[in-house]
Short mmCIF file of C-alpha atoms in Angstrom, two decimals:
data_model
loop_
_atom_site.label_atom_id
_atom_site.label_comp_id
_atom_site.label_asym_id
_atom_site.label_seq_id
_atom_site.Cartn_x
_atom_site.Cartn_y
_atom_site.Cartn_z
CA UNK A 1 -1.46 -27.02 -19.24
CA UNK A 2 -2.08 -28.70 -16.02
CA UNK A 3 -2.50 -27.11 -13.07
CA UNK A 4 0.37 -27.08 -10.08
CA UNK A 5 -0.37 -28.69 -6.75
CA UNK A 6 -0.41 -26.39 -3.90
CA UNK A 7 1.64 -27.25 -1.27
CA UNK A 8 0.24 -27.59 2.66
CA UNK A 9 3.15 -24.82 3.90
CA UNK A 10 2.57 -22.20 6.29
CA UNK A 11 2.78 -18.48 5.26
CA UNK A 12 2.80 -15.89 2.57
CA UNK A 13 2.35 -17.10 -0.70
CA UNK A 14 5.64 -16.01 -3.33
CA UNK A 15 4.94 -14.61 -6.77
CA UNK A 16 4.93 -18.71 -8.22
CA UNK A 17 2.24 -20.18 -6.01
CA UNK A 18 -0.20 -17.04 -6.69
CA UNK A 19 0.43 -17.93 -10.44
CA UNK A 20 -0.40 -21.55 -9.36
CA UNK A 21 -3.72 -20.17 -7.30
CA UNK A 22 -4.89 -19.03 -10.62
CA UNK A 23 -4.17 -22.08 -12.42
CA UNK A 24 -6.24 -23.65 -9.88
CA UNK A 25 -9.02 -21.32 -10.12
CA UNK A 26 -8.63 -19.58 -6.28
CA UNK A 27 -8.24 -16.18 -8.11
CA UNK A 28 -10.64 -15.59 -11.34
CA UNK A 29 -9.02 -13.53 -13.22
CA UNK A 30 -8.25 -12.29 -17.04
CA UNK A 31 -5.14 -13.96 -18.20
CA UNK A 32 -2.39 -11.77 -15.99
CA UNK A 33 0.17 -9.12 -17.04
CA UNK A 34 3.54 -10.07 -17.33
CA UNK A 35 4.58 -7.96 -14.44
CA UNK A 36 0.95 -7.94 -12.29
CA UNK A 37 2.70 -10.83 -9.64
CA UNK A 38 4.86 -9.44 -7.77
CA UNK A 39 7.46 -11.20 -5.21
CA UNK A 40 4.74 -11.39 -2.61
CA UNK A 41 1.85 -9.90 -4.23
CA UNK A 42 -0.62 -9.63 -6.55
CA UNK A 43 -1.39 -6.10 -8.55
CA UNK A 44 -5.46 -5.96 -8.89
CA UNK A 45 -6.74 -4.49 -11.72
CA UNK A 46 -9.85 -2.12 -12.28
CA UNK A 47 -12.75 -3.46 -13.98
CA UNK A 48 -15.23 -1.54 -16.37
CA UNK A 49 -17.74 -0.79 -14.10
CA UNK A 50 -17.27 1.95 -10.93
CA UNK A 51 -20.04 4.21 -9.00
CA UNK A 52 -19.95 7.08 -7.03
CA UNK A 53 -20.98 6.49 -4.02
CA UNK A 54 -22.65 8.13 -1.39
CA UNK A 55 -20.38 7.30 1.65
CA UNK A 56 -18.18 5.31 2.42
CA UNK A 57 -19.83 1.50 4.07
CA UNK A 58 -19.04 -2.13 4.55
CA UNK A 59 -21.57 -4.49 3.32
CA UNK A 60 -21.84 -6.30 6.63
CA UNK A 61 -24.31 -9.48 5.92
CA UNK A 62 -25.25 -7.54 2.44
CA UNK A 63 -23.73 -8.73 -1.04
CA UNK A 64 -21.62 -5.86 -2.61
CA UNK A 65 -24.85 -5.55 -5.68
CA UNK A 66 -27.33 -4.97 -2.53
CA UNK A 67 -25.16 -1.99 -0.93
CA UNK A 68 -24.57 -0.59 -4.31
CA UNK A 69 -27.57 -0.35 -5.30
CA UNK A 70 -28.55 1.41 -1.74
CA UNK A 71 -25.89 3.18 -1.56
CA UNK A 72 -25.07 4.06 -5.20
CA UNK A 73 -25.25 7.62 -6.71
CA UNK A 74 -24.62 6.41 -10.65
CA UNK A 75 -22.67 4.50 -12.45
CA UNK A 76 -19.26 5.36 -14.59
CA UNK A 77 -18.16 3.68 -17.87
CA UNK A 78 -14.11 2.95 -17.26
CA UNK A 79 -13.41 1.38 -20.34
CA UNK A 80 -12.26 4.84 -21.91
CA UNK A 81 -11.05 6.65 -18.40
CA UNK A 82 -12.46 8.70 -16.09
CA UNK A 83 -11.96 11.24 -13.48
CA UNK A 84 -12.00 10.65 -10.16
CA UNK A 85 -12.67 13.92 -7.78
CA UNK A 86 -11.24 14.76 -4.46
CA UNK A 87 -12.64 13.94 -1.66
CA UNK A 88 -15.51 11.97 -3.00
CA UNK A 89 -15.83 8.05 -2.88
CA UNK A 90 -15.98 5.57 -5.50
CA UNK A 91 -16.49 1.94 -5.37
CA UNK A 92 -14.98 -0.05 -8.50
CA UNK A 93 -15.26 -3.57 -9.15
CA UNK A 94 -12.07 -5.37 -10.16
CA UNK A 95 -10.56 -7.80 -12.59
CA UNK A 96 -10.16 -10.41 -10.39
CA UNK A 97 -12.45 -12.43 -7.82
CA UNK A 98 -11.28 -15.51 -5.68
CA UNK A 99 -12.06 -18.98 -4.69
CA UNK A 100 -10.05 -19.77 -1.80
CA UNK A 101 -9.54 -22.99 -0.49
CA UNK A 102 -10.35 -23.07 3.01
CA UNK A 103 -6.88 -22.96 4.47
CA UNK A 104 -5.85 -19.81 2.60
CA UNK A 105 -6.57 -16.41 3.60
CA UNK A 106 -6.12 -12.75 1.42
CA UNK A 107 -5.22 -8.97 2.70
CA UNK A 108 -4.95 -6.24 0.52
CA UNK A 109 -3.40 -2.62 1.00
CA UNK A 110 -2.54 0.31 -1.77
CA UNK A 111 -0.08 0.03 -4.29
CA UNK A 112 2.88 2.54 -2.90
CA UNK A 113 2.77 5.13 -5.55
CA UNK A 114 -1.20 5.02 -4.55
CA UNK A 115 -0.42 6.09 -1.38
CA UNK A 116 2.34 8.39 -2.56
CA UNK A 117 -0.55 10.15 -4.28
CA UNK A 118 -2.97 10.69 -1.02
CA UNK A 119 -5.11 7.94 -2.52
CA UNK A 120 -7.20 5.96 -0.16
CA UNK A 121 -8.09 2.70 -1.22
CA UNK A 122 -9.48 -0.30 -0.01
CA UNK A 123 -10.64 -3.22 -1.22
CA UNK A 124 -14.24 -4.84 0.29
CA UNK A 125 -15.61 -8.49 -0.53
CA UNK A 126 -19.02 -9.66 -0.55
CA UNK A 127 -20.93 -9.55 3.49
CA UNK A 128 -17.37 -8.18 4.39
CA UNK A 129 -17.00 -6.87 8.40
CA UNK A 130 -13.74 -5.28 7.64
CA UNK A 131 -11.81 -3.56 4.74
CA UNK A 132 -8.91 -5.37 2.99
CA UNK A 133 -9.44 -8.33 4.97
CA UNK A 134 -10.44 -11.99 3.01
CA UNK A 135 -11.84 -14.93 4.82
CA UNK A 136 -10.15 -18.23 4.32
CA UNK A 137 -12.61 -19.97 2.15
CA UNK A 138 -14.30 -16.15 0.49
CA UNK A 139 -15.38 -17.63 -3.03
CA UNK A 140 -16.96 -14.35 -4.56
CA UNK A 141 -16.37 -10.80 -6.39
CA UNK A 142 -13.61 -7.82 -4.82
CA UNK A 143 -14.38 -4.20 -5.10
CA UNK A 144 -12.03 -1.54 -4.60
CA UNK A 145 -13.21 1.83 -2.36
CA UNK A 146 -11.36 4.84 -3.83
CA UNK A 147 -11.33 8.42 -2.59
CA UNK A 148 -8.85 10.20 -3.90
CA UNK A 149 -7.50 12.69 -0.72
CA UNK A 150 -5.50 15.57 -2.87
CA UNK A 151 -5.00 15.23 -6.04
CA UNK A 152 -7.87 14.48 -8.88
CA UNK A 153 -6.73 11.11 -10.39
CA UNK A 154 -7.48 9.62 -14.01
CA UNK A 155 -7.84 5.94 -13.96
CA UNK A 156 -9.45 3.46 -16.71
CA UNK A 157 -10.37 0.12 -16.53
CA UNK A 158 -7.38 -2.02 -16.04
CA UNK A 159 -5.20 0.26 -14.18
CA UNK A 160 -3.77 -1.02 -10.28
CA UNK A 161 -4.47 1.10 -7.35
CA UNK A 162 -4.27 -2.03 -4.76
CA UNK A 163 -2.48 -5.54 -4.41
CA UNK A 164 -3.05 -8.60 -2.39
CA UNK A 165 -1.61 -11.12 -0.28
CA UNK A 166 -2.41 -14.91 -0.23
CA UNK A 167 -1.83 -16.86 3.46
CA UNK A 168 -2.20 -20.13 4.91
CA UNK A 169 -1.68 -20.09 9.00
CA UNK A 170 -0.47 -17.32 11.10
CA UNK A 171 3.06 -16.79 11.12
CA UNK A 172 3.83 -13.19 11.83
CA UNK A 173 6.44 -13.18 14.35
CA UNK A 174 6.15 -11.82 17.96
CA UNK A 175 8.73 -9.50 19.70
CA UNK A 176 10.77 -12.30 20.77
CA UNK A 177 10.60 -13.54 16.88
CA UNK A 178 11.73 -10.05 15.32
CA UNK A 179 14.72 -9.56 17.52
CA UNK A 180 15.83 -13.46 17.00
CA UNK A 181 15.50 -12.38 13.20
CA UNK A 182 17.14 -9.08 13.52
CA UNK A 183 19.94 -10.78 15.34
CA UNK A 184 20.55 -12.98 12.60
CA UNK A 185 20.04 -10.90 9.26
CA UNK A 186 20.02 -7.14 10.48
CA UNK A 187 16.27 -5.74 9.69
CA UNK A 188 17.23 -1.82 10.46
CA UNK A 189 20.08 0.21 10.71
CA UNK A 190 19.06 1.10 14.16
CA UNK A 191 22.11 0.38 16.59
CA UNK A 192 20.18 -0.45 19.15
CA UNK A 193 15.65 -1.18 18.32
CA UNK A 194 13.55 -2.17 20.65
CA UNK A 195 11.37 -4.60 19.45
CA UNK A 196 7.77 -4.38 20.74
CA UNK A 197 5.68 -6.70 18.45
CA UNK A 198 7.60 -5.18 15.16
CA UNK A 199 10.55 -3.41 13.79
CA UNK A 200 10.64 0.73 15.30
CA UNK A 201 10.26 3.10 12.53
CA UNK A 202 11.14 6.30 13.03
CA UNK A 203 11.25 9.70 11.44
CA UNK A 204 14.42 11.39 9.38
CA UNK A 205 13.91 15.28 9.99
CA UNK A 206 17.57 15.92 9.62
CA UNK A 207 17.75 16.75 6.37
CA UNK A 208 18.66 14.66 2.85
CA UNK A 209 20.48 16.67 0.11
CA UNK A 210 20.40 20.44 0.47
CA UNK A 211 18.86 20.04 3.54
CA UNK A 212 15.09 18.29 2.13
CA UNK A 213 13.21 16.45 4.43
CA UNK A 214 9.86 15.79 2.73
CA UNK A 215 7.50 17.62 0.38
CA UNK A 216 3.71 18.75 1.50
CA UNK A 217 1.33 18.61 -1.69
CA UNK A 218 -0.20 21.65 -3.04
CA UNK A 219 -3.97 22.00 -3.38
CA UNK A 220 -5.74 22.68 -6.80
CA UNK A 221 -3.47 21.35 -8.87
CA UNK A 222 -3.91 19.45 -12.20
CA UNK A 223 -5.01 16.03 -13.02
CA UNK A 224 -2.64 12.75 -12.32
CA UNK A 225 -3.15 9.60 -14.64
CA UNK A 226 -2.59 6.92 -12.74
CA UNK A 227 -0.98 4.61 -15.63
CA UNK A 228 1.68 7.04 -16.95
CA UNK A 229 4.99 7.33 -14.57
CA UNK A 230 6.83 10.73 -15.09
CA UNK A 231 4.01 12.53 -16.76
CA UNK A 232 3.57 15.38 -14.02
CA UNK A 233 6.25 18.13 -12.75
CA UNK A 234 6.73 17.37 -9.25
CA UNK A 235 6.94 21.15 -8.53
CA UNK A 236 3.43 21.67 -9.84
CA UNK A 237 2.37 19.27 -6.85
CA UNK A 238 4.77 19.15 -4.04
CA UNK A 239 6.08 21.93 -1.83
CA UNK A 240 9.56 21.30 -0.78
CA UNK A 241 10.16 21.26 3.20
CA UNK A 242 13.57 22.21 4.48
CA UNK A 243 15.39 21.64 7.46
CA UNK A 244 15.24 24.92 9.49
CA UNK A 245 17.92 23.37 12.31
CA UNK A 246 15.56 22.38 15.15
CA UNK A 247 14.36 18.74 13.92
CA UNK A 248 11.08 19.54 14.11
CA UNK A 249 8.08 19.91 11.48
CA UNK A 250 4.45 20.91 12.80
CA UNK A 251 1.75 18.97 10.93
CA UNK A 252 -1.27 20.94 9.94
CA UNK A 253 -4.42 19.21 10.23
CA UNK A 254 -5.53 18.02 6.85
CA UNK A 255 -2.35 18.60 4.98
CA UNK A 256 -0.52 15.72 3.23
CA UNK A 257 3.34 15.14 3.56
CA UNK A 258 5.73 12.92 2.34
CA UNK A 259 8.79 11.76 4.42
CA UNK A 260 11.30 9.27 4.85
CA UNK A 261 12.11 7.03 7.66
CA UNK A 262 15.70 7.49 9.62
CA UNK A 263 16.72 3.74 9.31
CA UNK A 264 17.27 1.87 6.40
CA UNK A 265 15.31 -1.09 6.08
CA UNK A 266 16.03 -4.28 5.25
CA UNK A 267 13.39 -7.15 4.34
CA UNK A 268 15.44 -10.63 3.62
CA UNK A 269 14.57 -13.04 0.67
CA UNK A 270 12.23 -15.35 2.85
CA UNK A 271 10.24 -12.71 4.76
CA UNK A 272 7.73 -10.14 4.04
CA UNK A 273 7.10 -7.44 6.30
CA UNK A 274 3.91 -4.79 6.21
CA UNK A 275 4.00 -1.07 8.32
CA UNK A 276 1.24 -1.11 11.05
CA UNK A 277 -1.68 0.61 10.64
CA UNK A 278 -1.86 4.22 12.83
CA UNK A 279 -1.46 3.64 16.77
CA UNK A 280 -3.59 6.54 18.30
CA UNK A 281 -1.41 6.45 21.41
CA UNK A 282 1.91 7.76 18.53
CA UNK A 283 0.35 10.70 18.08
CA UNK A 284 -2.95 12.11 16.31
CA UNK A 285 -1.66 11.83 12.82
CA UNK A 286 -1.61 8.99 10.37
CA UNK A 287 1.52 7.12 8.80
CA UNK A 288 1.92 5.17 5.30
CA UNK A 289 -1.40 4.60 3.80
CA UNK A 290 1.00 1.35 1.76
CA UNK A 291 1.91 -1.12 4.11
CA UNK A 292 3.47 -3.95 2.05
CA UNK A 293 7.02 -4.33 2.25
CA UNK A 294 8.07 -7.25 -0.68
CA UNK A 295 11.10 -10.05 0.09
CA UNK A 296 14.50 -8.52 -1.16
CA UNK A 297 13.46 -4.58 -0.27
CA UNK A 298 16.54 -2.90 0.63
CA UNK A 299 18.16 -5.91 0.69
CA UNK A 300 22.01 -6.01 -0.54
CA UNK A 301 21.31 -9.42 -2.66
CA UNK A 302 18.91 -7.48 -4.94
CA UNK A 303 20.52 -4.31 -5.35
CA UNK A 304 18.75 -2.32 -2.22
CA UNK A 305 21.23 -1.79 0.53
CA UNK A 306 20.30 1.18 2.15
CA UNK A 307 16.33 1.35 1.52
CA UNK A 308 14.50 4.05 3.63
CA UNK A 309 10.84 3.51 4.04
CA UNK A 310 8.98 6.80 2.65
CA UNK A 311 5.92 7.42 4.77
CA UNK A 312 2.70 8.91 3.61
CA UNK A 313 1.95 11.28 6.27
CA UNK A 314 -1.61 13.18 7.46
CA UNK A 315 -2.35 14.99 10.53
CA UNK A 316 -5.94 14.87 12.01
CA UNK A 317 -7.94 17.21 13.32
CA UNK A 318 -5.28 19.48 15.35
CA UNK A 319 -1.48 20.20 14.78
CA UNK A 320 1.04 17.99 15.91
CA UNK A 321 4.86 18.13 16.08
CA UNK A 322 6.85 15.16 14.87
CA UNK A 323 10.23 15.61 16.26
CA UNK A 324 13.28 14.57 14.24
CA UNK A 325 13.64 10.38 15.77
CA UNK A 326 10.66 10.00 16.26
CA UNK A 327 9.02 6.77 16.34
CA UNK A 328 5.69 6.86 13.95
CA UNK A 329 4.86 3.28 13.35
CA UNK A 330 6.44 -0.61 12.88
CA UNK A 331 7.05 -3.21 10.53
CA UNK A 332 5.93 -6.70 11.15
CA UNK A 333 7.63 -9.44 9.74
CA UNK A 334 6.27 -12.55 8.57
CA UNK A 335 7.85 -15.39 6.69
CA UNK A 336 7.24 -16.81 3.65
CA UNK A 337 5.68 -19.89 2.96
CA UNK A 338 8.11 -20.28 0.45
CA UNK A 339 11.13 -18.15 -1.18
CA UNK A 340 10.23 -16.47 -4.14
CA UNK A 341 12.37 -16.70 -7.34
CA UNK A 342 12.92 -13.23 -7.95
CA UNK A 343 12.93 -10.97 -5.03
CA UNK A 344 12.16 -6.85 -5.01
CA UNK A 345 14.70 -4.71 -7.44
CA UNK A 346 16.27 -8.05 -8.74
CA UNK A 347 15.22 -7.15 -12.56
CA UNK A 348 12.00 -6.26 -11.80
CA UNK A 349 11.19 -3.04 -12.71
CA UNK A 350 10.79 -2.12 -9.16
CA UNK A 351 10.56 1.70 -8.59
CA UNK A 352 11.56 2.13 -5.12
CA UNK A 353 14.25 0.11 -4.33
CA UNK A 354 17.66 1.46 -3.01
CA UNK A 355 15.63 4.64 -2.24
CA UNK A 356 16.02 7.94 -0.39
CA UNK A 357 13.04 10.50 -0.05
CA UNK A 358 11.12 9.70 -3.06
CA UNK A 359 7.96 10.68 -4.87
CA UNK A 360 5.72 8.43 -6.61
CA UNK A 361 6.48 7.10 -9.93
CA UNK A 362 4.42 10.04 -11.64
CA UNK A 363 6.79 12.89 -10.91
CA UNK A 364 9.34 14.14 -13.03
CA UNK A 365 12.59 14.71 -10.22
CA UNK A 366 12.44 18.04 -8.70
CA UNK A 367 14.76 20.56 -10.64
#
């Protein structure tokens, strides 16, 4: 089968012209999943080999094979599965290594129901300066760092912890941009955002059903396996957190919550959008570990209207009080370079569309 051009257009790359990046041999790869592409992403996948490292590093002007074997404490086999311990860090090498032409650019970030799990991941290429970042041009092998935060984790070669994004150009939009763009297609239930470099997102302490707003993981629990959805009871994990009427909840340092944003969020079919990494001047806590938000989420045309972004939350080293309103971080949107032909929720299997305050895919619902 031939191999599909690649068109010269500006922005993120939709789910058909990864699959065409791979028939032109810019990702190296294993033959794909059916479901690995997503609308705006690509699922990596674990490879046999991972090692426990001492700390985490970047490689700097190193190759990855140099730092690992300075940095290395041994080796693990994940062709049958193994455990991966709290609070220690791992460096795995993946499925799938690029090629890039030199126009196109990668960034990676967690899966969600990685972060929904207090899993840290990033992914590091070879002589790489900064985590989850991809030169335009990078022809060479992707590792993923993993340190699981709360939970033990069982993972096996082959299972997805992170995805990536293919760019050409820079085309996330400015202030000015998002508000033109919210004027037109409605990004956030918000009455009235203001729009400094990204869509507001702020925090729901009001209460969902029965008065829930979020769940705080237990410590010493049992194992999760990364590749089996609804094998764990979500009360053997989570602690639920109720509204007590003042719309406030007090972080404490080194304790991991899960909430849900007060607006509903929309991302339309020829956008993708991705939550900001942690401002220091919000507060001294850090929000959503997953930052990729896929064309169609909570978008009426695929069956989302009403989406609320869940946020992975973790204070640092003192208490802090989110209040209920709260602004904790921003999406920034960026268009497409083209529109994909099946957006998020539209018959895909995805697991968070159209949601509330929701768990990762491994929990059973809360009785």
């Amino acid at each position: 089968m031939a191999a599909e051009p690649i068109e010269d257009k500006q922005g993120i790359f939709a789910a058909h012209q990864i699959a065409a990046l791979a028939q032109n041999g810019a990702i190296r790869a294993k033959p794909f999943a059916t479901d690995q592409i997503q609308p705006a992403s690509l699922d990596l996948r674990l490879g046999r080999r991972a090692f426990r490292m001492r700390a985490s590093f970047l490689p700097g002007g190193r190759s990855l094979d140099e730092a690992i074997k300075r940095h290395a404490l041994h080796e693990i086999d994940l062709s049958a599965g193994a455990v991966l311990e709290t609070n220690c860090v791992y460096l795995a090498e993946l499925s799938e290594g690029l090629a890039l032409p030199k126009d196109i650019s990668a960034a990676a970030n967690p899966k969600s129901s990685t972060g929904r799990i207090d899993v840290f991941t990033r992914v590091i290429a070879d002589r790489a300066r900064a985590f989850d970042t991809i030169e335009a041009g990078y022809h060479g092998p992707l590792f993923a760092e993993i340190s699981p935060r709360t939970f033990p984790i069982l993972a096996r070669e082959g299972s997805r912890l992170s995805q990536i994004r293919f760019r050409r150009g820079h085309t996330k939009l400015d202030g000015a941009g998002h508000a033109a763009l919210h004027a037109r297609e409605k990004l956030v239930s918000n009455a009235n955002p203001v729009f400094d470099g990204g869509i507001p997102v702020s925090i729901d302490l009001s209460g969902f059903e029965d008065g829930l707003i979020g769940y705080r993981a237990k410590r010493h629990t049992g194992l999760i396996d990364v590749d089996k959805p609804a094998s764990c009871d979500a009360a053997d994990f989570w602690e639920p957190i109720f509204s007590r009427g003042g719309g406030e909840l007090v972080l404490d340092p080194g304790e991991f919550y899960i909430l849900a944003s007060k607006e509903a969020v929309r991302v339309p079919p020829d956008y993708a959008a991705e939550m900001t990494p942690f401002d220091p001047l919000v507060g001294e806590f850090r929000v959503h570990y997953a930052g990729f938000f896929d064309p169609g989420f909570g978008a009426e045309e695929a069956g989302g209207a009403g989406a609320r972004a869940v946020l992975e939350v973790r204070s640092h080293d003192v208490p802090f009080i989110l209040e209920d309103g709260q602004a904790v971080g921003w999406l920034v949107y960026e268009k497409m370079a083209e529109r994909p032909h099946d957006l998020y929720g539209a018959g895909l299997g995805s697991n968070y569309q159209a949601q509330g305050l929701k768990l990762s895919k491994h929990f059973r619902a809360p009785r």
